[in-house]
Tab-separated table of C-alpha atoms in Angstrom:
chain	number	residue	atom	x	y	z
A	458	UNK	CA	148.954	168.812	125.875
A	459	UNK	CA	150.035	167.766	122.039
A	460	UNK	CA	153.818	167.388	122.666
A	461	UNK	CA	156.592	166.615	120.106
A	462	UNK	CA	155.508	163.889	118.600
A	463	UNK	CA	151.668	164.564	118.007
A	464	UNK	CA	152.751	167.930	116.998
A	465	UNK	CA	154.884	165.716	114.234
A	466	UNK	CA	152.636	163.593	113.152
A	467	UNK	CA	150.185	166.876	113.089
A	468	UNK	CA	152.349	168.538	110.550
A	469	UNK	CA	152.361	165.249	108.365
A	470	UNK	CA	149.212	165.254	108.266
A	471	UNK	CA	148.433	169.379	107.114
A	472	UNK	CA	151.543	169.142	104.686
A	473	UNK	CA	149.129	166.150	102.583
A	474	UNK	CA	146.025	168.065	103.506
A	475	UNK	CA	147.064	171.591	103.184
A	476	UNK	CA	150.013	172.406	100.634
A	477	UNK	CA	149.270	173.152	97.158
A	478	UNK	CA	145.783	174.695	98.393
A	479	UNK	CA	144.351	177.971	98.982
A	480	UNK	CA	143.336	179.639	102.086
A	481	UNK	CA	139.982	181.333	101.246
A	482	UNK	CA	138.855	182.184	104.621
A	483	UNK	CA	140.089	182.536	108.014
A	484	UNK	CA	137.863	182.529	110.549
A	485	UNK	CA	138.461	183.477	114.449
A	486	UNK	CA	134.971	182.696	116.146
A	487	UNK	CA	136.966	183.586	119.933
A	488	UNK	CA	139.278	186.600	119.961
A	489	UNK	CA	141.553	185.094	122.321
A	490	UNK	CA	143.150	183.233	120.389
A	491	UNK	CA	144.437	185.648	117.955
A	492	UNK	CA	147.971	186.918	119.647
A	493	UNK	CA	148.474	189.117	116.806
A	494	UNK	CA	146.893	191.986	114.554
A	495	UNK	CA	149.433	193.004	112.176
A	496	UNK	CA	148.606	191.528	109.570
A	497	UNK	CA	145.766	190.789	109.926
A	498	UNK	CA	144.048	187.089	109.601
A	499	UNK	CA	142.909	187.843	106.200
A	500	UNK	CA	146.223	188.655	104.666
A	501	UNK	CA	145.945	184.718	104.312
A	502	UNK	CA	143.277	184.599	102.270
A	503	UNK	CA	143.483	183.730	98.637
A	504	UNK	CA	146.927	182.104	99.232
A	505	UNK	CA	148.606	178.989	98.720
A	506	UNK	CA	149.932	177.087	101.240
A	507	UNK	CA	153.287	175.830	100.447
A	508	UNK	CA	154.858	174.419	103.781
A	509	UNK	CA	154.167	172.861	106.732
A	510	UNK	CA	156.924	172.786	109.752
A	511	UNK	CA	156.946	172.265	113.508
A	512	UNK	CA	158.778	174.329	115.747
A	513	UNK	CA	158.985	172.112	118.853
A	514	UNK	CA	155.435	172.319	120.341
A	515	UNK	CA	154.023	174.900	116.905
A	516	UNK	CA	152.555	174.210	114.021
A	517	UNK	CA	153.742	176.768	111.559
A	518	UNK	CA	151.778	176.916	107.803
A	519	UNK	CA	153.804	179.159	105.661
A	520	UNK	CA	151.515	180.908	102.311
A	521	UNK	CA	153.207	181.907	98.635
A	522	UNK	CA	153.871	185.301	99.541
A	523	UNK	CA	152.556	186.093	102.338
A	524	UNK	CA	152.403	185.563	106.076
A	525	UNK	CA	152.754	182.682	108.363
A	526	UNK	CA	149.677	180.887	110.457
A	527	UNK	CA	151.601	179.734	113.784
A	528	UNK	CA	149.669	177.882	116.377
A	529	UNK	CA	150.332	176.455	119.382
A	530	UNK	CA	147.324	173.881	120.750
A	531	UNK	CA	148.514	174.262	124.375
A	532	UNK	CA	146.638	172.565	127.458
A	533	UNK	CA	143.601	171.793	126.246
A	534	UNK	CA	143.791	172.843	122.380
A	535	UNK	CA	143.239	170.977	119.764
A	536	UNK	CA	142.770	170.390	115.605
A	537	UNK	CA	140.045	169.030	114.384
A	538	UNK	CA	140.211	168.349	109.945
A	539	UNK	CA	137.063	168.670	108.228
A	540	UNK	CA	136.570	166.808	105.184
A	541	UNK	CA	133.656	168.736	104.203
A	542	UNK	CA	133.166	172.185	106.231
A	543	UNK	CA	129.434	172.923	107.741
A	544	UNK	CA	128.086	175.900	105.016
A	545	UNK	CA	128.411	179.097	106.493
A	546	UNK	CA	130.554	181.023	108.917
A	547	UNK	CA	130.369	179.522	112.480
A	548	UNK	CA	128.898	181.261	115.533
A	549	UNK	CA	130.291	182.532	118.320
A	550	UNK	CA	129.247	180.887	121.421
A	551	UNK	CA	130.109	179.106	124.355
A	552	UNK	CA	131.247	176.249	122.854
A	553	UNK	CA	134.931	175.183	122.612
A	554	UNK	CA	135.433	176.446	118.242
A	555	UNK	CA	138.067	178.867	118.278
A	556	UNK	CA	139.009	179.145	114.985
A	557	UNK	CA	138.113	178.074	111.352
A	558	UNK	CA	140.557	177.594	108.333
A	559	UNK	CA	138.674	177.198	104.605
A	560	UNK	CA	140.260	175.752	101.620
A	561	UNK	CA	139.024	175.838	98.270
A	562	UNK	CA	138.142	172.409	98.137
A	563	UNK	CA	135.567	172.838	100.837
A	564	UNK	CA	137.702	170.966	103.247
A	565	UNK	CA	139.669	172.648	106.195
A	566	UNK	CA	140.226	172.518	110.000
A	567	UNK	CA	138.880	173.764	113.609
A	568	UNK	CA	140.920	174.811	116.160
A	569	UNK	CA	139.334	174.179	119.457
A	570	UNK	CA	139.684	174.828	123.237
A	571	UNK	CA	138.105	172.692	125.961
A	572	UNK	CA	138.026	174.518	129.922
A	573	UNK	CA	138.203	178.351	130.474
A	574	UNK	CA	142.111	179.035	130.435
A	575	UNK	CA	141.820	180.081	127.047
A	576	UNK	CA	145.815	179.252	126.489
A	577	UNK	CA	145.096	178.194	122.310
A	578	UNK	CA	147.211	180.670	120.516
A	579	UNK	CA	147.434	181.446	116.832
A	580	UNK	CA	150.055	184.222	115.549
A	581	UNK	CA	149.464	185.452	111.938
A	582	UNK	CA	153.686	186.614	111.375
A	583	UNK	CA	156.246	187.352	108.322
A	584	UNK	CA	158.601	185.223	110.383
A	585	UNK	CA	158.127	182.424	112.720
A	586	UNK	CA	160.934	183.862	114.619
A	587	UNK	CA	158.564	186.755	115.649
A	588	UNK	CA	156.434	184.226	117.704
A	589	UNK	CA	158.055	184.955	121.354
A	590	UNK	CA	157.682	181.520	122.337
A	591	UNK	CA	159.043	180.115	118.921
A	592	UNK	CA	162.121	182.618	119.094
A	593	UNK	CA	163.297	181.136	122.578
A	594	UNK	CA	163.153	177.588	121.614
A	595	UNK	CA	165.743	175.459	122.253
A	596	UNK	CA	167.761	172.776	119.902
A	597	UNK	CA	165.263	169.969	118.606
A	598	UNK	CA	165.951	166.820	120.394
A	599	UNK	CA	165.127	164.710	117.005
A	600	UNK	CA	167.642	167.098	115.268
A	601	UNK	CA	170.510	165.604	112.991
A	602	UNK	CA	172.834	167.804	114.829
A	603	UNK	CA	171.601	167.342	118.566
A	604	UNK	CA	174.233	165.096	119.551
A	605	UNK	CA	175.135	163.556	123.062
A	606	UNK	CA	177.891	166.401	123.669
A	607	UNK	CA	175.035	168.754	122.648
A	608	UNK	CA	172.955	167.667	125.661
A	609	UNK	CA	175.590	167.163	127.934
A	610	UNK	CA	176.693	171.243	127.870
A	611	UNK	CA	173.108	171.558	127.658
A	612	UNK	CA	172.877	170.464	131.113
A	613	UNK	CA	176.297	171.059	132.858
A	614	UNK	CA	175.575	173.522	135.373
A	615	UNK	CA	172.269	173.131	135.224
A	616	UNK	CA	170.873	173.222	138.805
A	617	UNK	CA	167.357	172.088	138.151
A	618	UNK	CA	165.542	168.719	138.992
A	619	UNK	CA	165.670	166.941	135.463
A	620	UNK	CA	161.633	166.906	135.658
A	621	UNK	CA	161.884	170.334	135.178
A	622	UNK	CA	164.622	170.836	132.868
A	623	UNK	CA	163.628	168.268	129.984
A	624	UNK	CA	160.306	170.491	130.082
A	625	UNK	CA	162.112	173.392	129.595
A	626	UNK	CA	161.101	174.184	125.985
A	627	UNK	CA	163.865	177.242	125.658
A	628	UNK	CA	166.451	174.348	126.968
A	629	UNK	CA	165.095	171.565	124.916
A	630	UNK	CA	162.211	172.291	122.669
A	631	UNK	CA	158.860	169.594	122.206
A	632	UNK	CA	158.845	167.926	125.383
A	633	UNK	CA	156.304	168.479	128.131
A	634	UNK	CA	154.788	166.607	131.321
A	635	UNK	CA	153.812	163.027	129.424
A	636	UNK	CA	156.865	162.728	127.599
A	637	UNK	CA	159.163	163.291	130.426
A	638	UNK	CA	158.008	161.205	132.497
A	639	UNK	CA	158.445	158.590	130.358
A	640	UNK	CA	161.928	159.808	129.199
A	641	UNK	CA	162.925	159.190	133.037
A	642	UNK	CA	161.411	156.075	133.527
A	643	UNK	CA	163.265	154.453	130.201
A	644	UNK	CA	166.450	156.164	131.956
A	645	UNK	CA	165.534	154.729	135.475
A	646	UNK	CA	165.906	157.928	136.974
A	647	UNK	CA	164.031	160.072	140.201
A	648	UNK	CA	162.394	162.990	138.112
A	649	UNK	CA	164.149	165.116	140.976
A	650	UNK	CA	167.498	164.154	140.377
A	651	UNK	CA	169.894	167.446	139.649
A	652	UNK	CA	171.291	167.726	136.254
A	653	UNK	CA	174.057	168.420	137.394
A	654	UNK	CA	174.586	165.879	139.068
A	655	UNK	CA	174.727	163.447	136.275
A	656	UNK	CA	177.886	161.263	135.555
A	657	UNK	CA	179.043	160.738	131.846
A	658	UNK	CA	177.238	157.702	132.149
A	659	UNK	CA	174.166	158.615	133.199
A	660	UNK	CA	174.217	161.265	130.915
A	661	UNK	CA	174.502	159.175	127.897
A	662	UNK	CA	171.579	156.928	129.200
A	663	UNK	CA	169.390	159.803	129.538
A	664	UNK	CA	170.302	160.779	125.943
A	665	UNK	CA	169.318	157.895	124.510
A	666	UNK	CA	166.392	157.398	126.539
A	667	UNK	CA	165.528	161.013	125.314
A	668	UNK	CA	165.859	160.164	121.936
A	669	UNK	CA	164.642	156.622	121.645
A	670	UNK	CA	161.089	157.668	123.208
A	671	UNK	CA	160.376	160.536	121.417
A	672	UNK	CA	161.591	158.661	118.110
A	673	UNK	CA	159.222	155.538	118.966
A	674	UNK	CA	156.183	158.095	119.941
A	675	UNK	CA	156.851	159.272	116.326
A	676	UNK	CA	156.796	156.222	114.752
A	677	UNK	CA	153.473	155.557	116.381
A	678	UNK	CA	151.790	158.769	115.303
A	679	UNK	CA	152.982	158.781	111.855
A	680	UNK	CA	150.036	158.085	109.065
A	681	UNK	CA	147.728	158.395	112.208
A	682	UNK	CA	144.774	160.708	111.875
A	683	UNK	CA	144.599	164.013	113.189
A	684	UNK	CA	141.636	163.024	115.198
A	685	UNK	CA	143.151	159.566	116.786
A	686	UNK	CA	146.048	160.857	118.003
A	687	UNK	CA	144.714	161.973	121.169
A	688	UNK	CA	144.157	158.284	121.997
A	689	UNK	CA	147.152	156.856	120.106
A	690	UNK	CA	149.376	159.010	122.510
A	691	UNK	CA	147.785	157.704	125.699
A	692	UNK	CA	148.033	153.952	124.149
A	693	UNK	CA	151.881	154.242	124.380
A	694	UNK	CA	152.554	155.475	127.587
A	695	UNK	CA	153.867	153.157	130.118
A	696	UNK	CA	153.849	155.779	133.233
A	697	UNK	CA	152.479	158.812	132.782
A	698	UNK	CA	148.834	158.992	133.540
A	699	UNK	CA	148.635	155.642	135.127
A	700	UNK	CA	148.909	156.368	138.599
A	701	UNK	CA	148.004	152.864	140.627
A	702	UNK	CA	148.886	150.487	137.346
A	703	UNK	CA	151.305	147.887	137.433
A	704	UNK	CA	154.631	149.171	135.769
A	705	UNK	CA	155.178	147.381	132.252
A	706	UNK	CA	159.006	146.769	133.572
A	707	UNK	CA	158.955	145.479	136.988
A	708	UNK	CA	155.076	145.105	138.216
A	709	UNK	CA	155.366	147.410	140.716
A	710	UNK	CA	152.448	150.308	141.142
A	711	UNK	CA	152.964	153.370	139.715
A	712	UNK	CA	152.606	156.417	141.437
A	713	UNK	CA	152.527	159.907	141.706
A	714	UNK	CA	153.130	163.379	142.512
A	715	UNK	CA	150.616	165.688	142.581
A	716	UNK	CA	151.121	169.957	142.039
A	717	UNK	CA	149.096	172.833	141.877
A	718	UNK	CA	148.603	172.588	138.088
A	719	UNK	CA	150.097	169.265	136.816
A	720	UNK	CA	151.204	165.978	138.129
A	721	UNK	CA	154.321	163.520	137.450
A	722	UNK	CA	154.030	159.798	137.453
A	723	UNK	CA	157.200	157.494	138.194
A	724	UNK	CA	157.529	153.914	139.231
A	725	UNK	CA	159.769	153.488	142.369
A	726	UNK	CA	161.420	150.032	141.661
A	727	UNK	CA	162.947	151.711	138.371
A	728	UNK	CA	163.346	155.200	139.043
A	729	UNK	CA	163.826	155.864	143.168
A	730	UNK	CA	165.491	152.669	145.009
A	731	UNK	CA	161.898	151.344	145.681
A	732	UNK	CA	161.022	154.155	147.474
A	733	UNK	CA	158.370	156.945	147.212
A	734	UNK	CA	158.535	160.654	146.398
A	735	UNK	CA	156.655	162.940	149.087
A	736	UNK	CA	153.839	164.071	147.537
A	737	UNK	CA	154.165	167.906	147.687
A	738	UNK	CA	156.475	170.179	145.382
A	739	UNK	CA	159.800	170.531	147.384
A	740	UNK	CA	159.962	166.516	147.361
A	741	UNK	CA	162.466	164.532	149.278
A	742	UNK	CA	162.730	160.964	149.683
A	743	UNK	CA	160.013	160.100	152.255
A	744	UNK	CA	161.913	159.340	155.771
């Protein structure tokens, strides 16, 4: 899933490609992806676009007048620029196109879906704020104003494992399952540590471990194009998704925890004490 920083360097990337152009046809080939009806798709047609922003894990285009496009690429969505568009409208099929965006110029961009959850979401809004899942969001964690006493009374009281709450997008907004992981290993802490149970200390490590990654994932995406970031994401990761590797810190093998619809990675020498997680969701240190 496109997380903070791809969702970044996304937005980069439509703001040089998209504002100061027209819209001239929108173009849903599956209806699953539209979330909304009113307006419609077309009341973004024959408008400018004049602003590009992210909302955590959203893309949000904002037109000269008119309505918002808000996407979010979930799971297995993704956006795919065309430098010249394929003449005529697309057909609906079985094949992963969800949605087609036509400038002027002849250039534009996809929106695709790989798998059958059919989780790609595009809201057509006056206000980004009527986007349920933009309205809940929490602080930005690459924010001027998110500060270390910001995330500290963000997590005081907080019961949860910190896997868990870091992905919490209406707690923190942008970061998901890769980023996380990696937050925690930088920190050198268990991914099922309670926040609450954080000292000062820890807490400030965590910060900056929070901040430093994401900030360094940015770096790496920015000026990348929209259709290498896929692979520039995976490039930079030191844990997550390389289960059996050696960890880039200490050598030791990487491992991981499997769940019904995800998995964590974590390397034991600098996150547990050296010793594994049980493999199953109510994880305790293996006896």
């Amino acid at each position: 899933m496109p997380e903070l920083p791809e969702v970044e360097a996304l937005k980069d990337f439509l703001a040089e490609h998209l504002v100061g152009h027209e819209i001239i046809r929108v173009l849903p080939v599956a209806i699953s992806v539209l979330k909304t009806y009113d307006p419609p798709p077309g009341a973004l047609e024959g408008r400018e676009v004049t602003a590009v922003r992210r909302h955590g894990k959203f893309l949000d285009l904002e037109t000269a007048g008119g309505p918002h496009f808000v996407t979010h690429l979930a799971r297995a969505g993704w956006l795919h620029w065309k430098d010249r568009l394929p003449d005529g409208p697309p057909r609906p099929g079985k094949g992963p196109l969800a949605l087609r965006v036509a400038l002027e110029t002849g250039e534009g961009f996809d929106l695709t879906e790989a798998g059958t959850q059919k989780r790609l979401a595009v809201y057509v809004v006056q206000d980004p704020a009527q986007v349920p899942g933009v309205a809940r969001l929490g602080p930005d964690p690459l924010a001027d104003d998110f500060d270390e006493a910001r995330f500290a009374a963000l997590l005081a009281g907080e019961r949860r494992q910190l896997k868990g709450a870091l992905r919490d997008q209406s707690l923190i907004a942008g970061v998901g399952n890769a980023y996380s992981d990696e937050i925690l290993h930088v920190a050198k802490m268990s991914p099922f540590k309670l926040a609450s149970s954080l000292t000062p200390q820890e807490t400030r490590r965590l910060y900056e471990a929070l901040r430093t990654t994401l900030r360094e994932a940015v770096e790496r995406s920015r000026g990348v194009a929209a259709g290498r970031l896929k692979a520039e994401k995976k490039s930079g990761l030191r844990v997550h998704g390389r289960t059996g590797e050696p960890c880039p810190v200490c050598g030791d093998t990487v491992r991981e925890v499997s769940f019904s619809d995800s998995s964590l990675q974590y390397c034991p020498t600098c996150q547990t004490g050296g010793k594994p997680l049980a493999d199953r969701r109510t994880s305790k240190f293996l006896k």
